[in-house]
Coordinates of C-alpha atoms in Angstrom, one line a residue:
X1 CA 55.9 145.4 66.7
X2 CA 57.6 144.6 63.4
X3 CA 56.6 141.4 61.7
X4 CA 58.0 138.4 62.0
X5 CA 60.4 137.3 58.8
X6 CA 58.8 135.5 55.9
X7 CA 55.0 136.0 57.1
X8 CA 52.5 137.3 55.7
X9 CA 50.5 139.8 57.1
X10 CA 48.8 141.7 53.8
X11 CA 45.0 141.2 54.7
X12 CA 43.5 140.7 51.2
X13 CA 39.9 140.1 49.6
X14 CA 41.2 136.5 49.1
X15 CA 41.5 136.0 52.8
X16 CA 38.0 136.4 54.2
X17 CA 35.2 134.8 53.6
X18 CA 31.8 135.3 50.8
X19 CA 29.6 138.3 51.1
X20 CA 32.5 139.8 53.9
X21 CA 35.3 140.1 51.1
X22 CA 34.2 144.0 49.7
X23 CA 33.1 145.4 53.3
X24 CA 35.8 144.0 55.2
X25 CA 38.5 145.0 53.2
X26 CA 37.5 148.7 52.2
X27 CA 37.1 149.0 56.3
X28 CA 40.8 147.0 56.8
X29 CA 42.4 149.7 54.3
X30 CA 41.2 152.6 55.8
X31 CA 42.2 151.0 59.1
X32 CA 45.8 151.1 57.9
X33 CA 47.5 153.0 60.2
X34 CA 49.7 156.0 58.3
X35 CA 53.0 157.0 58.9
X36 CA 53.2 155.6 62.4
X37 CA 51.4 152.3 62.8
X38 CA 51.7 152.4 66.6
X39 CA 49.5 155.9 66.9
X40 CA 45.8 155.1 68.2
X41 CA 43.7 158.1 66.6
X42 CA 40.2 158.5 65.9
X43 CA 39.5 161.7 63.8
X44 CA 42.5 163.9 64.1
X45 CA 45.0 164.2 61.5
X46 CA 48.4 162.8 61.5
X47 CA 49.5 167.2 61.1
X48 CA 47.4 167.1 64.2
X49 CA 48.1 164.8 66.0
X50 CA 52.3 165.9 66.0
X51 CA 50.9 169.4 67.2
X52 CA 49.1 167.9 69.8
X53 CA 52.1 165.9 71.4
X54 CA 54.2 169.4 70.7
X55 CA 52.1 171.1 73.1
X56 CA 50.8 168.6 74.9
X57 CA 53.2 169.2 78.6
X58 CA 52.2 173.2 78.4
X59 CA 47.8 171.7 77.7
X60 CA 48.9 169.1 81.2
X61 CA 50.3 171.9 83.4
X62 CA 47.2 173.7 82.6
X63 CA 44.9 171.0 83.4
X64 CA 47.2 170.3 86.5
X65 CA 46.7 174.1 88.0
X66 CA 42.5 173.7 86.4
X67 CA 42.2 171.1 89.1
X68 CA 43.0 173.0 92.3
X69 CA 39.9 175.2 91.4
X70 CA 37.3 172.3 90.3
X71 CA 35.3 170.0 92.1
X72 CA 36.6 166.3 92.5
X73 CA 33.5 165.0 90.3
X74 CA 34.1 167.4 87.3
X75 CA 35.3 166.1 84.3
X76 CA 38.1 168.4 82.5
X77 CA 38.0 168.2 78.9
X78 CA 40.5 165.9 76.9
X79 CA 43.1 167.7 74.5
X80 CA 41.6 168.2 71.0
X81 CA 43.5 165.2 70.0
X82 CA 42.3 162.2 71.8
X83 CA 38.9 160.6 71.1
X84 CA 35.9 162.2 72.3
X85 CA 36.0 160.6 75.7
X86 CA 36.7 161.8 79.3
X87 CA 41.0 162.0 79.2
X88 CA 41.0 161.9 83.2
X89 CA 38.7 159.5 85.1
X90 CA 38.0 159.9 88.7
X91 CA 41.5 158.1 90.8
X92 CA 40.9 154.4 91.2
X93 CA 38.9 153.8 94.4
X94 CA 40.8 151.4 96.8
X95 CA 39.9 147.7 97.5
X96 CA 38.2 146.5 100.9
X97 CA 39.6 145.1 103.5
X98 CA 40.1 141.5 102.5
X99 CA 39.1 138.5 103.8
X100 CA 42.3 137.1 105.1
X101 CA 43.4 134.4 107.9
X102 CA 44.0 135.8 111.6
X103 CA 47.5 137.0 112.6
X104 CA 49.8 139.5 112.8
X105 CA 51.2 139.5 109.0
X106 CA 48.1 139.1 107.7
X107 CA 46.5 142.2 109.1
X108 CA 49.4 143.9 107.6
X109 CA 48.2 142.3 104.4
X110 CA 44.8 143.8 105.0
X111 CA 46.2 146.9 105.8
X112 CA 48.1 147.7 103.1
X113 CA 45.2 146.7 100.8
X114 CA 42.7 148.9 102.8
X115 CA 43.3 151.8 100.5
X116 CA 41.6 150.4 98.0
X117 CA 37.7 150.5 97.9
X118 CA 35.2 150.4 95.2
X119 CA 32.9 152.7 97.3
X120 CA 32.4 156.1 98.6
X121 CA 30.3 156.7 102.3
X122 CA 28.8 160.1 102.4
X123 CA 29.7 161.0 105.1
X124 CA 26.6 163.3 106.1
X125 CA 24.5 160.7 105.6
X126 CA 23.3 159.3 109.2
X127 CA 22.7 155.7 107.7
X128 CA 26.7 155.2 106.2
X129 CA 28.3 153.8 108.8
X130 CA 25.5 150.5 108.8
X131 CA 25.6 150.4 105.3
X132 CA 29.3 151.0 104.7
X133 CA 29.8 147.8 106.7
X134 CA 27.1 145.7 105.1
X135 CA 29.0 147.1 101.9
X136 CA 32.2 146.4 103.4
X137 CA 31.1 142.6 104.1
X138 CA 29.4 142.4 100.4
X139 CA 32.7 143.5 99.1
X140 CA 35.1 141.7 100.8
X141 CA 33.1 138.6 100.1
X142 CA 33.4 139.6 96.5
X143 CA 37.0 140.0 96.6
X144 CA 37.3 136.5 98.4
X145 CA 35.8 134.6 95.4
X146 CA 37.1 136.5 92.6
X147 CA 41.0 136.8 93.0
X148 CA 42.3 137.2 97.1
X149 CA 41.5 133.2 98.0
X150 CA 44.1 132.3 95.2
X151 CA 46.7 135.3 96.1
X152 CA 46.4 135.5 99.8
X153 CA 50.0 133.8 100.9
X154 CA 51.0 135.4 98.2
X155 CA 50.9 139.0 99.6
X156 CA 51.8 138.4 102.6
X157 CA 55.6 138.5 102.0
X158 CA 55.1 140.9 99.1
X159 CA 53.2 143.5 101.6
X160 CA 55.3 142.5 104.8
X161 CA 58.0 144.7 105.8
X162 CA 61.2 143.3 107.0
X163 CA 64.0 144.8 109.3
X164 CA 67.0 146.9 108.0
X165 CA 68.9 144.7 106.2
X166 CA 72.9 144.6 104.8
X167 CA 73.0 146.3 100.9
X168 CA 73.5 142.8 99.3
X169 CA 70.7 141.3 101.3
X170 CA 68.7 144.4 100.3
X171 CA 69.6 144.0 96.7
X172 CA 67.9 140.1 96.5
X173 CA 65.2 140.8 98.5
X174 CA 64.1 143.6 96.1
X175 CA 64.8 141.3 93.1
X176 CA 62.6 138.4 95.0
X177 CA 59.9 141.1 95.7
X178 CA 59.5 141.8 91.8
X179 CA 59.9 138.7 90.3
X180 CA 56.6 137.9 93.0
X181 CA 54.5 141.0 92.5
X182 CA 55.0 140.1 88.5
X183 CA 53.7 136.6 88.7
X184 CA 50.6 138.1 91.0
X185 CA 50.1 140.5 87.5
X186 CA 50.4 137.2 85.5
X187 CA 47.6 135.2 87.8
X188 CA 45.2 138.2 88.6
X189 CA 45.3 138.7 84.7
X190 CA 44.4 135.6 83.3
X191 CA 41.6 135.1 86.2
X192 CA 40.5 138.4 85.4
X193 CA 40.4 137.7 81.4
X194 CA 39.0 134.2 82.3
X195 CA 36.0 135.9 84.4
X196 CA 35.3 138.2 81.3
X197 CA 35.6 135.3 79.0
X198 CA 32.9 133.4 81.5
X199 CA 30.5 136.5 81.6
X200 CA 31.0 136.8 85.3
X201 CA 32.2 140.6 84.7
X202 CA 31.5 141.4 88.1
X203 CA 33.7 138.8 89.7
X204 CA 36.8 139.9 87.3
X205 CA 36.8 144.0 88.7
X206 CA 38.9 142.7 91.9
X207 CA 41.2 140.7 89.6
X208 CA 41.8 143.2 87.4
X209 CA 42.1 146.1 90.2
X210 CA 44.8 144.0 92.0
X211 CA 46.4 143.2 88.6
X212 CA 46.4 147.2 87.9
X213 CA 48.0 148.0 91.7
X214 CA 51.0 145.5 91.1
X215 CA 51.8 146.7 87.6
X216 CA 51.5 150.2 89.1
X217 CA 53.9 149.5 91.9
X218 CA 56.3 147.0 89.2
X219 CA 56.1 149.3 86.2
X220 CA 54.9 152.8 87.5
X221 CA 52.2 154.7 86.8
X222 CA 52.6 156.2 83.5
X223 CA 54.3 153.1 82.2
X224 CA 52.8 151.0 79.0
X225 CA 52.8 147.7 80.5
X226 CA 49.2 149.2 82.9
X227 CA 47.3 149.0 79.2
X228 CA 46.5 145.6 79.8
X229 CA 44.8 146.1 83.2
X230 CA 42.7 148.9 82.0
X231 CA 41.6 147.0 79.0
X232 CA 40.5 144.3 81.7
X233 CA 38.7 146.8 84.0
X234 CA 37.0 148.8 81.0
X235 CA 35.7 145.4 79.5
X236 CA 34.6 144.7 83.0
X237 CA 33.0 147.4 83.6
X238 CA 31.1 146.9 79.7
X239 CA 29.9 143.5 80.6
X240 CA 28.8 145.1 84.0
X241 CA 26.7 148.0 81.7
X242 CA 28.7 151.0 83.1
X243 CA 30.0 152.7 80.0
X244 CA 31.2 155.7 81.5
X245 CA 33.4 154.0 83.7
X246 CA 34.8 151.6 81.1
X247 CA 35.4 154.9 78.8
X248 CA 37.1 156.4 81.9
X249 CA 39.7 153.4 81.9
X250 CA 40.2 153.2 78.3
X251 CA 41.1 156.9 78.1
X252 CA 43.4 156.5 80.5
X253 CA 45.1 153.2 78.3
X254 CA 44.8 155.4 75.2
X255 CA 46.9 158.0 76.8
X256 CA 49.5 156.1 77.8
X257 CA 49.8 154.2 74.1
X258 CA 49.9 157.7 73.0
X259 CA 52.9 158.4 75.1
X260 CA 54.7 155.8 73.9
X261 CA 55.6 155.8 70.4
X262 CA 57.2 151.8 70.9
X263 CA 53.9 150.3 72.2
X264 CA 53.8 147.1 70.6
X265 CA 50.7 146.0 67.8
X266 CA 49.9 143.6 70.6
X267 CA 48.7 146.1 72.8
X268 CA 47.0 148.2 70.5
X269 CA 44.8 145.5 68.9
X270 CA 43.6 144.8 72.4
X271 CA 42.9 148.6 73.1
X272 CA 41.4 149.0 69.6
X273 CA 39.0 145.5 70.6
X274 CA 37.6 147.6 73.8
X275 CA 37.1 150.4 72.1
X276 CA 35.1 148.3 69.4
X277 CA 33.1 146.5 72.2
X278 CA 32.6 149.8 74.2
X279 CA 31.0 151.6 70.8
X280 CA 29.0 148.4 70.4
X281 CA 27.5 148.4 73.8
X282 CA 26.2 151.9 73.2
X283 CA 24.9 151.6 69.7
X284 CA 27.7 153.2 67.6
X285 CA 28.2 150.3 65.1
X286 CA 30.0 152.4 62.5
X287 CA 32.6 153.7 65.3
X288 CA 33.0 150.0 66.1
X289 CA 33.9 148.5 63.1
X290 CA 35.8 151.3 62.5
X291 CA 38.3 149.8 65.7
X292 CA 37.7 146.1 65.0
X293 CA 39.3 146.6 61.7
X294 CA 41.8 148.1 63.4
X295 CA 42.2 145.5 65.6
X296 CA 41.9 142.5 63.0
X297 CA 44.9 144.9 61.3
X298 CA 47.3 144.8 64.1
X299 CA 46.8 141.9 65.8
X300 CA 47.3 140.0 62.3
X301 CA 50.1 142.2 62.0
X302 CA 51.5 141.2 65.4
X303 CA 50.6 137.4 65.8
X304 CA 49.4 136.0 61.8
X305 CA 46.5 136.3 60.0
X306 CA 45.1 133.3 60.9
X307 CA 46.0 133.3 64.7
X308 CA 43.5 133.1 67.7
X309 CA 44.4 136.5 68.3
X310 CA 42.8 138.0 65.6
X311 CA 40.0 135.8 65.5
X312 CA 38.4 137.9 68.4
X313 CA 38.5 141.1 65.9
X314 CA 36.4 138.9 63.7
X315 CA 34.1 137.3 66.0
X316 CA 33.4 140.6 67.3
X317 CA 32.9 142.5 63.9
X318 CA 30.6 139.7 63.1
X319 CA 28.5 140.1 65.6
X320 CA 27.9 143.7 65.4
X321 CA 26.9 142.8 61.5
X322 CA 24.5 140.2 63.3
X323 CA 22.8 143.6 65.3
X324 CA 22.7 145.1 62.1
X325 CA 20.8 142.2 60.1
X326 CA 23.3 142.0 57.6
X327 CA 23.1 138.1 57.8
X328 CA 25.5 137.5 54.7
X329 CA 28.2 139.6 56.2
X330 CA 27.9 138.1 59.8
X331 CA 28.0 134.4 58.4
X332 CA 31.1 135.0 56.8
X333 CA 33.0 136.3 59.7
X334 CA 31.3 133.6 61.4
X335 CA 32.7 130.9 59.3
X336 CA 36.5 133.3 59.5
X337 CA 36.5 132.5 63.4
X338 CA 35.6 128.8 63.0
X339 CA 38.1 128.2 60.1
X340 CA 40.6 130.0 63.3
X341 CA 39.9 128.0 65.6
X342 CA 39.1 124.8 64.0
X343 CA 42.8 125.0 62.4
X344 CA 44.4 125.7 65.7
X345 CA 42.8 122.7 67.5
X346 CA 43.6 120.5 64.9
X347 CA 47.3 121.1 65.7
X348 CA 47.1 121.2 69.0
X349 CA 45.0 117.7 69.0
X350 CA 47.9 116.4 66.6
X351 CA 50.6 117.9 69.2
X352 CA 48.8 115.9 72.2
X353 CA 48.8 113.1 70.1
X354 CA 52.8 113.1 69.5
X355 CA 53.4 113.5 73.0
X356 CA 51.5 110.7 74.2
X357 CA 53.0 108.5 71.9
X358 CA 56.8 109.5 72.8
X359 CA 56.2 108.8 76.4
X360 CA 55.1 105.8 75.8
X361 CA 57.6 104.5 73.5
X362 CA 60.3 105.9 75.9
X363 CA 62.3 103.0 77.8
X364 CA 62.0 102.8 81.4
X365 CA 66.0 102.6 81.6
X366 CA 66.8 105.7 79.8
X367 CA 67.1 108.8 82.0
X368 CA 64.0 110.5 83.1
X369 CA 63.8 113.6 81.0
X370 CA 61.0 115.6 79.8
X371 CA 60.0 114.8 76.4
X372 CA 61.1 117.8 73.9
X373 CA 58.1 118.5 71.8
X374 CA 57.2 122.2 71.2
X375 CA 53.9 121.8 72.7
X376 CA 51.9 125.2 72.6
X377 CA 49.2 124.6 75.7
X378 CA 46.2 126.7 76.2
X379 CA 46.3 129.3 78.8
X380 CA 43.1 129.5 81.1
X381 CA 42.0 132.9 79.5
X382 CA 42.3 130.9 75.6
X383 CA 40.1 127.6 77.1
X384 CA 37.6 130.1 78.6
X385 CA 37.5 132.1 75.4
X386 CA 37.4 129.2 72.8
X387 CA 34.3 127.9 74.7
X388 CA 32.8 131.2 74.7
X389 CA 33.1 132.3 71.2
X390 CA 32.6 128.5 69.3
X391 CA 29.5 127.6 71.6
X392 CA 27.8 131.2 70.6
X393 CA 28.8 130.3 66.9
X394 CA 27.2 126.9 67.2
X395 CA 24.1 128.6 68.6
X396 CA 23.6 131.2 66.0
X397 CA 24.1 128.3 63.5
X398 CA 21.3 126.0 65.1
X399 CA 18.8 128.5 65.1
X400 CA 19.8 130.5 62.0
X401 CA 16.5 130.0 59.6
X402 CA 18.3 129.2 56.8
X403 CA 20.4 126.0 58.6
X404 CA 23.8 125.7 56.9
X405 CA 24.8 121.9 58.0
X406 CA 28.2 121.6 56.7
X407 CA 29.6 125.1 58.9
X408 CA 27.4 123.8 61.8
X409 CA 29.2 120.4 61.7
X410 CA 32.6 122.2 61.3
X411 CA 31.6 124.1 64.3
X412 CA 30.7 120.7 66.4
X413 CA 34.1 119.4 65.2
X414 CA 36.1 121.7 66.9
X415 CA 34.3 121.9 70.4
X416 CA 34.6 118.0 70.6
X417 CA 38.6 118.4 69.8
X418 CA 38.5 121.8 72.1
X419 CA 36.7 119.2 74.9
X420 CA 39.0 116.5 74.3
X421 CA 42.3 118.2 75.2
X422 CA 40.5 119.3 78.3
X423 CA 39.9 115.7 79.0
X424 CA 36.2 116.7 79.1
X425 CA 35.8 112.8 77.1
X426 CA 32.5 112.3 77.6
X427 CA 31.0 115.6 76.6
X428 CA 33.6 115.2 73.4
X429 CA 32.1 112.0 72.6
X430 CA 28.6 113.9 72.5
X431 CA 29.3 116.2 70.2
X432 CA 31.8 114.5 68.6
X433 CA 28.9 111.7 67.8
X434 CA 26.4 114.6 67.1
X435 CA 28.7 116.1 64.2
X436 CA 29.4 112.6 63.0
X437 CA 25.8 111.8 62.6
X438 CA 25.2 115.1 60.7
X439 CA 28.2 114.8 57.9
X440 CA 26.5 111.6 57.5
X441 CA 23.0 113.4 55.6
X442 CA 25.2 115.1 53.2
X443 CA 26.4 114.2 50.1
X444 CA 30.1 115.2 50.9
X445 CA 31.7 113.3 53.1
X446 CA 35.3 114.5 53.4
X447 CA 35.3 115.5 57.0
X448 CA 33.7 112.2 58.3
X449 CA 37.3 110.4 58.4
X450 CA 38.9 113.4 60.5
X451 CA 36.2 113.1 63.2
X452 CA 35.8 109.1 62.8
X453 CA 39.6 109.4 63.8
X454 CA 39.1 112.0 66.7
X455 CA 36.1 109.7 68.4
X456 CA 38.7 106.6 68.0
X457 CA 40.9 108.5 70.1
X458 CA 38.2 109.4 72.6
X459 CA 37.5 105.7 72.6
X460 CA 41.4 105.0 73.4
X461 CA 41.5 107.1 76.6
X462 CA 40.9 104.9 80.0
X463 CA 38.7 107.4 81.9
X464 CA 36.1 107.6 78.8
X465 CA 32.5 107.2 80.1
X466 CA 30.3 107.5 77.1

C-alpha cells in the first residue's frame, strides 16, 4: 500500500520513547523491507527469493505428484525460500453439524455445513461412534455460542438452493448471494477478533473457520483476501497453546502473500504480528522482535505512526522486552501504546461531544436528517482490544516496584474516557475519580483540568449512577 500524501511515515529515534530509542530503531531499519516492500521473507535473499518464485510451479508439481506416494499425516518440506515452517498443513477439518431450528431448510443448512468438523473418529476404534457423538454434542454446543446463534438465518438463504431460474433472475440472485456471504466474513471476523481480543481463543476457532469457508467460497482459495482468516485461526490456535497448528495456518497466509506481489502493508503487518506472537509463545524472542518491527514498519506505513494499528506492534514488542527483564525497554513501549491510545480517545471523546451538542441545538422544524460529523466509531474487535491492552498496561504499572504515578494516571485517564463512550458511566466515574485523586499528590498538575472536564461530563449524562 502506498502512503497516504503529506504523512509521515519515517519511524525515527525522535518518535519512541526513553531507553526504547537505540533498540527499537536499529531493529525498525533492518526491518525495512528492500526492493519490494510487500515480500514477507525471513532469511533468504532478495537473489533468492526471485529464484525461488522462478521455479517455484516446476518445486509445486513435484510436491503435487510427492503426495500420491505419502501418508496423509506427513509433512512435505517447504521450498528453500519460505520460513522454516511446515508450507502445507493438513486440509481444514469440517465444522459439526450445527445447532439449528427444526425444518426442512434448515437441515439443509446443517447439511451443507456437515463437512466441516474439527475432529477425526478412528474408525477401528470400537469406542468412536459413543464418543464421536458426545464430541459431536460438545462441538456443536461450541459452535452455538461462539458464532452460528448470531449467523443462523443468515445461512439459510445463502446455503438454500432455489429452482432454475430466468438468466436475469439468476444474475441478482448471484449478486444478493455475495453481497450476503461477504457480510457473514465481516461478522464472523470481528466476533472472531473480539473472542481473541477477550482471551476466549477457544470460542473464536468456529468464527474464524466459518469466516475462512465464506472467503473461500467469495474469493477462492488461493486468493489474498483468506490472509485474514488464517491470521485469526493461527492466533487462535496460539492462545489455545497449539503451535503447530497455528504455524500450519500461518504458512499457508505467508504463501499466499508471497503469491501476490500487490498484497497491501495492511495485511502484512497483521501476518508479521502472528508470526511475532507465534515466536513468542515458543520462546524465540529474537525471531519475534525481529516481525514486530516489521509489523510496527508496515502498519505505520499503511495506517500512521501514531495509529491504533500500530500500537499492537508496540504493545506486543514491549511485552516480550517485559519476558526478557529488560524493564527500561518495556516501560517505554509501554508508555508508546498509552500515548496511542490516550490520543485516539481524546478525539473520539471530543467527536461524541460535538455530536451531542448538534442534535441538540437542531430545531424540531427543520427536516430530520442525520447530523454530518465525521464520527470514526469503534468497531467491536477495537472496544475489545483497547480494554485488553490499557487494563494489562495499568496492571504492570500498579505492581511495577518502582511505581511511576504520572504514566499510571495517564493510563487511568484513558480507560475512564475508553468507558465513557461505552456508556459504561459508572465504572468511568471510578477510575475517572481514582486518576483524579492521584494527579492530585504530584507536584504537576497539568492533566487535572482534562480529567476534571471528562468527570463533568460523566456527571451531565442522565443514566449516571455513581
Amino acid at each position: 500500500m502506498t502512503p497516504e500524501p503529506g504523512r509521515d511515515t519515517t519511524i525515527t529515534a525522535g518518535s519512541l520513547h526513553g531507553a526504547a530509542r537505540p533498540y527499537c530503531t536499529a531493529v525498525l531499519k533492518q526491518a525495512t523491507l528492500p526492493t519490494q516492500p510487500h515480500t514477507v521473507r525471513a532469511s533468504a535473499s532478495h537473489t533468492h527469493y526471485q529464484e525461488g518464485l522462478r521455479t517455484a510451479p516446476e518445486v509445486v508439481s513435484r510436491m503435487g505428484s510427492a503426495l500420491q506416494h505419502r501418508a496423509p499425516t506427513e509433512w512435505i518440506p517447504p521450498p528453500p525460500w519460505s520460513l522454516r515452517v511446515p508450507l502445507f498443513p493438513t486440509p481444514l477439518p469440517p465444522i459439526p453439524v450445527l445447532l439449528v431450528p427444526k425444518g426442512a431448510r434448515a437441515r439443509a443448512v446443517a447439511r451443507s455445513s456437515a463437512r466441516y468438523s474439527f475432529r477425526s473418529v478412528n474408525s477401528s476404534d470400537s469406542s468412536a461412534p459413543a464418543s464421536a457423538a458426545s464430541r459431536d454434542v460438545d462441538h456443536q454446543k461450541a459452535d452455538w455460542v461462539s458464532i452460528h446463534e448470531k449467523i443462523c438465518q443468515l445461512l439459510i438463504p445463502v446455503c438454500t438452493s432455489l429452482p432454475s431460474l430466468t438468466s436475469e433472475e439468476r444474475k441478482h440472485r448471484v449478486e444478493q448471494l455475495v453481497k450476503r456471504q461477504k457480510y457473514i466474513i465481516d461478522l464472523t471476523s470481528s466476533t472472531a477478533q473480539k473472542f481473541i481480543f477477550d482471551g476466549k481463543h477457544e470460542k473464536a476457532l468456529p468464527a474464524a473457520l466459518h469466516a475462512l469457508r465464506f472467503s473461500t467460497k467469495v474469493y477462492g482459495s488461493s486468493s489474498v483476501q483468506l490472509v485474514p482468516a488464517y491470521i485469526l485461526l493461527a492466533e487462535a490456535c496460539i492462545g489455545v497453546g497449539n503451535l503447530q497448528q497455528a504455524s500450519n495456518y500461518l504458512s499457508q497466509a505467508q504463501w499466499i502473500v508471497l503469491r501476490s506481489p500487490d498484497c497491501s502493508s495492511a495485511f502484512q503487518h497483521r501476518l508479521h504480528r502472528s508470526f511475532g506472537l507465534l515466536y513468542a509463545a515458543d520462546g524465540n524472542f529474537d525471531q519475534a522482535l525481529y516481525h514486530l518491527a516489521n509489523d510496527i514498519y508496515l502498519a505505520s506505513s499503511a495506517f500512521g505512526l501514531k495509529s491504533v494499528e500500530a500500537s499492537g506492534g508496540y504493545f506486543h514488542m514491549a511485552n516480550v522486552f517485559f519476558c526478557q527483564n529488560k524493564m527500561d525497554i518495556a516501560n517505554s513501549l509501554y508508555a508508546e501504546v498509552t500515548d496511542i491510545w490516550h490520543t485516539f480517545l481524546v478525539k473520539s471523546v471530543q467527536t461524541q461531544e460535538q455530536i451531542h451538542k448538534l442534535r441538540a441545538e437542531k430545531s424540531p422544524f427543520t427536516e430530520d436528517k442525520e447530523v454530518e460529523v465525521s464520527e470514526d466509531t469503534m468497531t467491536e474487535a477495537q472496544q475489545a482490544e483497547a480494554i485488553q491492552v490499557l487494563n494489562a498496561v495499568l496492571d504492570i504499572r500498579e505492581k511495577a516496584p518502582k511505581q511511576q504515578p504520572e504514566e499510571t494516571a495517564r493510563v487511568l485517564h484513558a480507560l475512564a474516557m475508553l468507558y465513557y463512550l461505552f456508556m459504561d458511566l459508572s465504572k468511568a466515574y471510578e477510575i475517572g475519580m481514582k486518576a483524579f485523586d492521584l494527579l492530585k499528590q504530584l507536584p504537576q498538575q497539568e492533566s487535572l483540568e482534562a480529567i476534571g472536564y471528562l468527570l463533568k461530563l460523566i456527571d451531565s449524562q442522565p443514566s449516571c449512577t455513581k
